[in-house]
PDB file of C-alpha atoms and ligand atoms in Angstrom:
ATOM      1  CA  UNK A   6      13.414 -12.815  -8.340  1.00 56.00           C
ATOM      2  CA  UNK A   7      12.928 -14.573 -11.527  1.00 64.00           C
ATOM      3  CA  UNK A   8      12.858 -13.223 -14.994  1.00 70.00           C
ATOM      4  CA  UNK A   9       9.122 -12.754 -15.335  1.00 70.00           C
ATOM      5  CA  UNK A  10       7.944 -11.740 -12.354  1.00 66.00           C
ATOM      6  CA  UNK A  11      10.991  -9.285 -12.252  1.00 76.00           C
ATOM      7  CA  UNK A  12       9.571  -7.996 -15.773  1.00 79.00           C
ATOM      8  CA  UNK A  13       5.967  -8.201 -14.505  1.00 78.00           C
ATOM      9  CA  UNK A  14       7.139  -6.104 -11.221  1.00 82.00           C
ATOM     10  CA  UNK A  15       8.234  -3.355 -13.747  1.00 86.00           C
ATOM     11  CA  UNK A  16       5.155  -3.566 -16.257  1.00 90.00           C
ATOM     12  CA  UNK A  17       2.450  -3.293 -13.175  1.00 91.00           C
ATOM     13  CA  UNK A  18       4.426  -0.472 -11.026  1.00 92.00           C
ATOM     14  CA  UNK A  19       4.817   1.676 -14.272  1.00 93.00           C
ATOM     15  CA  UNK A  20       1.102   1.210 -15.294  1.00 96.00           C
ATOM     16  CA  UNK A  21      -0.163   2.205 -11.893  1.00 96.00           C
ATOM     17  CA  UNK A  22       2.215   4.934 -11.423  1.00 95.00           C
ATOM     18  CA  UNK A  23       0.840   6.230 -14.993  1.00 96.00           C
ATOM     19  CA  UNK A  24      -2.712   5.164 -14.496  1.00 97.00           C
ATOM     20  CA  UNK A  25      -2.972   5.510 -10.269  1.00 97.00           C
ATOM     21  CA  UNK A  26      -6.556   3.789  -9.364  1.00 97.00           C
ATOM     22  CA  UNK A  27      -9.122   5.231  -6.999  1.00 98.00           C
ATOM     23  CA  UNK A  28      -6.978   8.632  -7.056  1.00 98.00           C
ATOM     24  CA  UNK A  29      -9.124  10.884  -5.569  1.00 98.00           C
ATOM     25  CA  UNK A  30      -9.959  12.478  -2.664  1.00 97.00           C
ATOM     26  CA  UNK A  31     -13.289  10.128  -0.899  1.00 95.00           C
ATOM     27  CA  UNK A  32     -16.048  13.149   0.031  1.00 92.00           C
ATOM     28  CA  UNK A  33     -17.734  10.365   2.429  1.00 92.00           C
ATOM     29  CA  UNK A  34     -14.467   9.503   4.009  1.00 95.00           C
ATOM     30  CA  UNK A  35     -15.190   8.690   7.583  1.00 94.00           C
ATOM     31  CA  UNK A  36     -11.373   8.417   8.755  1.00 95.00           C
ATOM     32  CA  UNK A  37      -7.955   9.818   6.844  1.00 95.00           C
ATOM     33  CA  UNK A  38      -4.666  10.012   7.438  1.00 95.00           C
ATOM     34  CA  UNK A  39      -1.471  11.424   6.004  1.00 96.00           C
ATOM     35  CA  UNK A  40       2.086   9.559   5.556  1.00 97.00           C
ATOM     36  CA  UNK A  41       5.072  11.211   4.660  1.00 97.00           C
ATOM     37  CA  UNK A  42       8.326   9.070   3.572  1.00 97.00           C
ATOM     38  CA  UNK A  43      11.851  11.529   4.607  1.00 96.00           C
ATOM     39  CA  UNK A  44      14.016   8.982   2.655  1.00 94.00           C
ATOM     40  CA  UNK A  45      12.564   9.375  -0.405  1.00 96.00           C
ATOM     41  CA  UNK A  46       9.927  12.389  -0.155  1.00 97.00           C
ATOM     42  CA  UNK A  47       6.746  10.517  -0.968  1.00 98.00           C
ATOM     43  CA  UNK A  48       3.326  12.048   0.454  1.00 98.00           C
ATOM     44  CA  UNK A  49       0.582  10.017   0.462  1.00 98.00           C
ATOM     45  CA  UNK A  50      -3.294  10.768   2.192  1.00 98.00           C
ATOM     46  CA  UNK A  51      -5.127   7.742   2.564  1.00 97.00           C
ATOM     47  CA  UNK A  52      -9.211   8.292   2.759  1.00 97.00           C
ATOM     48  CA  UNK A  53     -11.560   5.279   4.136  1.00 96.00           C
ATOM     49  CA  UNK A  54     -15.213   4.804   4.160  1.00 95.00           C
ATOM     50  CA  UNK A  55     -15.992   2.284   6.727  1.00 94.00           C
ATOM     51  CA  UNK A  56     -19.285   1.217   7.634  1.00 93.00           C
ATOM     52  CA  UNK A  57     -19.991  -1.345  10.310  1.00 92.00           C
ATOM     53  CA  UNK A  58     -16.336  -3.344   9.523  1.00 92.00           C
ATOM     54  CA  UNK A  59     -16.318  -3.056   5.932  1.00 95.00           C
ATOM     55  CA  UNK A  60     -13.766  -0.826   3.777  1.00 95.00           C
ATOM     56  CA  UNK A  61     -17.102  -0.019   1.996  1.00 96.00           C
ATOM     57  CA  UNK A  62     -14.168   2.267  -0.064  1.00 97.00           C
ATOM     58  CA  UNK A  63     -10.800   3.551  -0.529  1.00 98.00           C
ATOM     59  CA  UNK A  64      -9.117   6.378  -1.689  1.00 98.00           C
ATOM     60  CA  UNK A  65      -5.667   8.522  -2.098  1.00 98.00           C
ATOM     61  CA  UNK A  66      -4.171  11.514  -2.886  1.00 98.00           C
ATOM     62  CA  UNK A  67      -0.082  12.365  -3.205  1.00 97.00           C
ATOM     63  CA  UNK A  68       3.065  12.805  -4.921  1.00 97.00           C
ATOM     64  CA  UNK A  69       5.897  10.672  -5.039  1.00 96.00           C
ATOM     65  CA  UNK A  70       8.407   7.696  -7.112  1.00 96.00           C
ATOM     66  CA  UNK A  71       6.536   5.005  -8.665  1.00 95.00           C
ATOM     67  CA  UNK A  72       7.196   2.584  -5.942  1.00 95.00           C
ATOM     68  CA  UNK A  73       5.175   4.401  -3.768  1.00 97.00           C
ATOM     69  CA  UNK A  74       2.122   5.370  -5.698  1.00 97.00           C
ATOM     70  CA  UNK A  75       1.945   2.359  -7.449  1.00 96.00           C
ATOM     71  CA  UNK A  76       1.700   0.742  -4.130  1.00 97.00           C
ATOM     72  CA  UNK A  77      -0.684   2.665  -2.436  1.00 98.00           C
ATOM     73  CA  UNK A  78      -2.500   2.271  -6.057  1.00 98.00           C
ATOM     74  CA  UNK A  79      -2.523  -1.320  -5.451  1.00 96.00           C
ATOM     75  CA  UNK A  80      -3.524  -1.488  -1.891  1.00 97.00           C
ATOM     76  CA  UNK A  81      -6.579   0.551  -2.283  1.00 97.00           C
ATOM     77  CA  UNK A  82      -7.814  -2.486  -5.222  1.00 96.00           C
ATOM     78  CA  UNK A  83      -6.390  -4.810  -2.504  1.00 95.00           C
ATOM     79  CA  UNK A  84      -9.012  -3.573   0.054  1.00 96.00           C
ATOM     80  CA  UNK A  85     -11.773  -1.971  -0.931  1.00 96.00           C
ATOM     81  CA  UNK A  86     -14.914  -4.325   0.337  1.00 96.00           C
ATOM     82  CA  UNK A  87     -12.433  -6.130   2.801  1.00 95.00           C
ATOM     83  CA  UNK A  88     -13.068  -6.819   6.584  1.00 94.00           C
ATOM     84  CA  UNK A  89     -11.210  -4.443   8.815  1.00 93.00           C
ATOM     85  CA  UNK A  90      -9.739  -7.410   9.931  1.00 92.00           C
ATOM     86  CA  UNK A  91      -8.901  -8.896   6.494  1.00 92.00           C
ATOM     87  CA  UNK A  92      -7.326  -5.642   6.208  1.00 93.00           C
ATOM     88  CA  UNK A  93      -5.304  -5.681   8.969  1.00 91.00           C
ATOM     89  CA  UNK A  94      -4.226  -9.131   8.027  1.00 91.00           C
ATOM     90  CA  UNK A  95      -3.184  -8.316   4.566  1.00 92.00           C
ATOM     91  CA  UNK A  96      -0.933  -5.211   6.018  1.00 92.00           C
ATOM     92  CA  UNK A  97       1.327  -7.790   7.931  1.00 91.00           C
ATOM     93  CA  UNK A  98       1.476 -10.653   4.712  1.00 90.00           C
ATOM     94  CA  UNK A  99       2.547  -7.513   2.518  1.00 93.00           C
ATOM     95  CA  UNK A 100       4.863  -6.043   4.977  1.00 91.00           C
ATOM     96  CA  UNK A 101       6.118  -9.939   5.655  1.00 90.00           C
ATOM     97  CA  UNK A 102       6.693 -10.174   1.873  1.00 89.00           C
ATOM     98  CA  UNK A 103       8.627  -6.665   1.514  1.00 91.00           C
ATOM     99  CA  UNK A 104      11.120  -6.958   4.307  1.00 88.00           C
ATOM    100  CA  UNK A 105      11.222 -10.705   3.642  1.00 80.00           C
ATOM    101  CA  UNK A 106      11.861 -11.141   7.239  1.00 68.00           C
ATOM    102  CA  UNK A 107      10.516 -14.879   7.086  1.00 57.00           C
ATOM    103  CA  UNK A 108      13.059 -15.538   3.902  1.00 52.00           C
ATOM    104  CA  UNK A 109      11.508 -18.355   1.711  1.00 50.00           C
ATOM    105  CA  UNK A 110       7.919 -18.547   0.526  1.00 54.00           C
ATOM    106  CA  UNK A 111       6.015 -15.539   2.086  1.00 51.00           C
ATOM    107  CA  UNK A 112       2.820 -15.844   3.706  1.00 53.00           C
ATOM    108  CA  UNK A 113      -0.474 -15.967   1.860  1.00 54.00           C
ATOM    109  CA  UNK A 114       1.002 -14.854  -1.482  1.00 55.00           C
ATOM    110  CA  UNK A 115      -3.144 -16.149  -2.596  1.00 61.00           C
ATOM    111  CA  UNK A 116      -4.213 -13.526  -0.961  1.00 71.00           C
ATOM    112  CA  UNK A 117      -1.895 -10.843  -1.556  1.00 81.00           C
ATOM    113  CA  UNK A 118      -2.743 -11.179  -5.444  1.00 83.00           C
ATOM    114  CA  UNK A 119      -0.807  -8.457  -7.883  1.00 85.00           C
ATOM    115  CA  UNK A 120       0.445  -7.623  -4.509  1.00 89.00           C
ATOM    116  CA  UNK A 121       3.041 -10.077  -4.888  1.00 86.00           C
ATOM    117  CA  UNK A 122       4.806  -7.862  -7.797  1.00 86.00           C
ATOM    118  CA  UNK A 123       6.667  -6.031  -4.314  1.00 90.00           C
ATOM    119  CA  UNK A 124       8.645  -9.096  -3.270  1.00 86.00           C
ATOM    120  CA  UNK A 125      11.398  -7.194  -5.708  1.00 83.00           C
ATOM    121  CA  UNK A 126      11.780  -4.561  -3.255  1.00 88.00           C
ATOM    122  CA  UNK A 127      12.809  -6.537  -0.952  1.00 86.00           C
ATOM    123  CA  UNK A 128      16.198  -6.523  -2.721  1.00 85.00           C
ATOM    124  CA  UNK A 129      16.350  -2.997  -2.272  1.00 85.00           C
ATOM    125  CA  UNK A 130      16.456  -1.995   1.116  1.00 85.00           C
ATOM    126  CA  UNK A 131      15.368   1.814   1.058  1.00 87.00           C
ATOM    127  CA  UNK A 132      12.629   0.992  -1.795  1.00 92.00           C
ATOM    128  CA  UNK A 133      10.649  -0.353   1.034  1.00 94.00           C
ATOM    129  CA  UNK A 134       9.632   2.198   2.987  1.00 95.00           C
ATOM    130  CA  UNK A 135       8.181   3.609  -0.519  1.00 96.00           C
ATOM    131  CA  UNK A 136       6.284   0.421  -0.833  1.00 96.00           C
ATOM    132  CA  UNK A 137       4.530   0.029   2.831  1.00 96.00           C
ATOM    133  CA  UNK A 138       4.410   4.171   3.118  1.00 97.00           C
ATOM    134  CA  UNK A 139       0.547   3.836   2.086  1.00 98.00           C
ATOM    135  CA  UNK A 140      -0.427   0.798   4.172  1.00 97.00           C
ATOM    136  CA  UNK A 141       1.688   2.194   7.478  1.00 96.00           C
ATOM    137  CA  UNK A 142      -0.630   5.442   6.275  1.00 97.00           C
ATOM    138  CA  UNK A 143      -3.665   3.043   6.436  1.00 96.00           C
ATOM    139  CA  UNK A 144      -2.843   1.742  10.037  1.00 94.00           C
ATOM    140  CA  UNK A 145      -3.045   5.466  11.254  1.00 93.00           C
ATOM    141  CA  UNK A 146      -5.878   6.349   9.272  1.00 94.00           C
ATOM    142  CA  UNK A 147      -7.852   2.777  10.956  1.00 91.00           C
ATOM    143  CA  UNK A 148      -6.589   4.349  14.390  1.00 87.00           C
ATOM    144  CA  UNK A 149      -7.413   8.036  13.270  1.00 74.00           C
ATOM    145  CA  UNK A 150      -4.229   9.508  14.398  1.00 61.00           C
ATOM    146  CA  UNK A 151      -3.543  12.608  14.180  1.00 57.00           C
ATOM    147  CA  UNK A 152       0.217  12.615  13.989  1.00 62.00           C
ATOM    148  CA  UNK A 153       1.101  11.849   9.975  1.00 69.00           C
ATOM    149  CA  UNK A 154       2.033   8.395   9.689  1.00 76.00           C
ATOM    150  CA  UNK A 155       6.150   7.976   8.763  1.00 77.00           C
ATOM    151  CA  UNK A 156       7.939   5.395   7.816  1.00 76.00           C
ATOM    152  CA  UNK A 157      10.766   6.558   9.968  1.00 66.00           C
TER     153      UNK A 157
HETATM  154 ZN1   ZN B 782       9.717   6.557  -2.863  1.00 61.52          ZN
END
Protein backbone atom coordinates (compact mmCIF):
# COMPACT_ATOMS: atom_id res chain seq x y z
CA UNK A 1 0.00 0.00 0.00
CA UNK A 2 1.46 3.31 -0.63
CA UNK A 3 1.99 6.15 1.71
CA UNK A 4 -1.20 8.05 1.03
CA UNK A 5 -3.65 5.80 0.53
CA UNK A 6 -2.22 3.92 3.65
CA UNK A 7 -2.76 7.43 5.52
CA UNK A 8 -6.10 7.97 3.74
CA UNK A 9 -7.17 4.21 4.86
CA UNK A 10 -6.60 5.46 8.50
CA UNK A 11 -8.21 9.08 8.16
CA UNK A 12 -11.63 7.55 6.48
CA UNK A 13 -11.95 4.30 8.89
CA UNK A 14 -11.46 6.60 12.01
CA UNK A 15 -13.99 9.25 10.73
CA UNK A 16 -16.64 6.67 10.05
CA UNK A 17 -16.02 4.72 13.07
CA UNK A 18 -16.51 8.25 14.98
CA UNK A 19 -19.17 9.59 12.72
CA UNK A 20 -20.98 5.95 11.51
CA UNK A 21 -23.52 7.06 8.52
CA UNK A 22 -27.09 5.90 8.15
CA UNK A 23 -26.78 4.40 11.87
CA UNK A 24 -30.06 3.68 12.66
CA UNK A 25 -32.44 1.24 12.81
CA UNK A 26 -34.79 1.59 9.06
CA UNK A 27 -38.72 1.50 10.51
CA UNK A 28 -39.73 0.64 6.70
CA UNK A 29 -37.17 -2.07 6.46
CA UNK A 30 -38.64 -4.74 4.30
CA UNK A 31 -35.75 -7.44 4.90
CA UNK A 32 -32.87 -7.54 7.90
CA UNK A 33 -30.42 -9.58 8.94
CA UNK A 34 -27.89 -10.00 11.71
CA UNK A 35 -23.96 -10.89 11.37
CA UNK A 36 -21.89 -11.73 14.10
CA UNK A 37 -17.88 -11.88 13.64
CA UNK A 38 -16.38 -14.79 16.61
CA UNK A 39 -12.79 -13.62 15.72
CA UNK A 40 -13.13 -10.35 16.63
CA UNK A 41 -16.72 -9.90 18.35
CA UNK A 42 -18.27 -7.43 15.94
CA UNK A 43 -22.27 -7.40 15.70
CA UNK A 44 -23.67 -5.83 13.01
CA UNK A 45 -27.81 -5.73 11.83
CA UNK A 46 -28.14 -4.71 8.43
CA UNK A 47 -31.85 -3.14 7.53
CA UNK A 48 -32.95 -2.77 3.63
CA UNK A 49 -35.79 -1.07 2.02
CA UNK A 50 -36.21 -2.54 -1.33
CA UNK A 51 -38.80 -1.67 -3.65
CA UNK A 52 -39.18 -3.26 -7.05
CA UNK A 53 -35.00 -3.88 -7.36
CA UNK A 54 -33.88 -0.79 -5.88
CA UNK A 55 -31.99 -0.43 -2.35
CA UNK A 56 -34.51 2.50 -2.12
CA UNK A 57 -32.37 2.59 1.55
CA UNK A 58 -29.97 1.27 3.94
CA UNK A 59 -29.41 1.05 7.37
CA UNK A 60 -27.34 -0.51 10.52
CA UNK A 61 -27.13 -1.01 13.92
CA UNK A 62 -23.99 -2.71 16.11
CA UNK A 63 -20.98 -2.70 18.10
CA UNK A 64 -17.65 -3.51 17.18
CA UNK A 65 -13.56 -2.31 16.07
CA UNK A 66 -13.40 0.35 13.61
CA UNK A 67 -12.73 -1.92 10.76
CA UNK A 68 -15.95 -3.23 10.98
CA UNK A 69 -18.25 -0.33 11.49
CA UNK A 70 -16.48 1.80 9.37
CA UNK A 71 -17.11 -0.72 6.74
CA UNK A 72 -20.52 -1.46 7.09
CA UNK A 73 -20.61 2.59 7.37
CA UNK A 74 -19.27 2.69 3.99
CA UNK A 75 -21.25 0.04 2.31
CA UNK A 76 -24.55 1.42 3.25
CA UNK A 77 -23.24 5.06 1.16
CA UNK A 78 -21.97 2.44 -1.35
CA UNK A 79 -25.56 1.16 -1.97
CA UNK A 80 -28.22 3.00 -1.12
CA UNK A 81 -30.24 3.70 -4.65
CA UNK A 82 -28.23 0.73 -6.27
CA UNK A 83 -29.75 -2.18 -8.37
CA UNK A 84 -30.01 -5.38 -6.42
CA UNK A 85 -27.87 -6.51 -8.94
CA UNK A 86 -25.35 -3.63 -8.82
CA UNK A 87 -25.36 -4.64 -5.33
CA UNK A 88 -24.61 -7.96 -5.65
CA UNK A 89 -21.88 -7.03 -8.02
CA UNK A 90 -20.19 -4.61 -5.79
CA UNK A 91 -20.17 -7.42 -2.81
CA UNK A 92 -17.82 -9.68 -5.00
CA UNK A 93 -15.34 -6.43 -6.39
CA UNK A 94 -15.07 -5.53 -2.53
CA UNK A 95 -14.63 -8.98 -1.31
CA UNK A 96 -12.11 -9.47 -4.57
CA UNK A 97 -10.24 -6.38 -3.31
CA UNK A 98 -10.04 -7.53 0.54
CA UNK A 99 -8.80 -11.05 0.15
CA UNK A 100 -6.85 -9.88 -2.90
CA UNK A 101 -7.35 -13.24 -4.30
CA UNK A 102 -6.78 -11.87 -7.99
CA UNK A 103 -3.29 -10.11 -6.66
CA UNK A 104 -2.60 -7.01 -8.91
CA UNK A 105 -5.10 -4.32 -9.85
CA UNK A 106 -8.53 -5.35 -8.34
CA UNK A 107 -11.61 -5.27 -10.20
CA UNK A 108 -13.66 -2.15 -10.75
CA UNK A 109 -11.78 -0.08 -8.16
CA UNK A 110 -14.28 2.99 -10.27
CA UNK A 111 -16.87 1.59 -8.86
CA UNK A 112 -15.92 0.61 -5.53
CA UNK A 113 -15.14 4.46 -4.79
CA UNK A 114 -13.89 5.26 -0.93
CA UNK A 115 -14.37 1.60 -0.93
CA UNK A 116 -11.01 1.18 -2.12
CA UNK A 117 -9.51 2.56 1.39
CA UNK A 118 -9.96 -1.65 2.43
CA UNK A 119 -7.33 -2.93 0.02
CA UNK A 120 -5.04 -2.36 3.42
CA UNK A 121 -6.71 -5.13 5.04
CA UNK A 122 -5.78 -7.27 2.85
CA UNK A 123 -2.36 -7.25 4.56
CA UNK A 124 -3.93 -8.31 7.57
CA UNK A 125 -5.44 -11.50 7.34
CA UNK A 126 -7.99 -11.61 10.37
CA UNK A 127 -8.93 -7.73 9.72
CA UNK A 128 -10.96 -9.09 6.93
CA UNK A 129 -13.59 -10.78 8.19
CA UNK A 130 -14.21 -7.30 10.15
CA UNK A 131 -14.29 -5.62 6.83
CA UNK A 132 -16.83 -7.98 4.67
CA UNK A 133 -18.84 -8.88 8.19
CA UNK A 134 -21.55 -6.18 6.99
CA UNK A 135 -21.75 -7.05 3.29
CA UNK A 136 -21.73 -11.14 4.09
CA UNK A 137 -24.67 -9.60 6.61
CA UNK A 138 -26.20 -7.96 3.45
CA UNK A 139 -26.18 -11.27 1.35
CA UNK A 140 -28.39 -12.88 4.16
CA UNK A 141 -30.45 -10.02 4.69
CA UNK A 142 -31.11 -10.00 0.32
CA UNK A 143 -31.92 -13.84 0.96
CA UNK A 144 -33.83 -13.12 4.33
CA UNK A 145 -32.22 -15.79 6.28
CA UNK A 146 -32.93 -16.43 9.31
CA UNK A 147 -29.74 -17.96 10.61
CA UNK A 148 -27.29 -14.71 11.58
CA UNK A 149 -24.91 -14.29 8.93
CA UNK A 150 -20.99 -15.26 10.21
CA UNK A 151 -18.05 -14.80 8.83
CA UNK A 152 -16.94 -18.15 10.05
ZN1 LIG B 1 -13.42 -6.43 14.05
Amino acid sequence: MTTELSSLYQETILDHNKRPRNFHKLAAASHHADGYNPLCGDKVTVYLEIEGDVLKDISFEGSGCAISKASASMMTEALKGRSLRQADELFHVFHELVTGKEGGEPAGPAALGKLVVFSGVREFPVRVKCATLAWHTLRAALENRLQPASTE
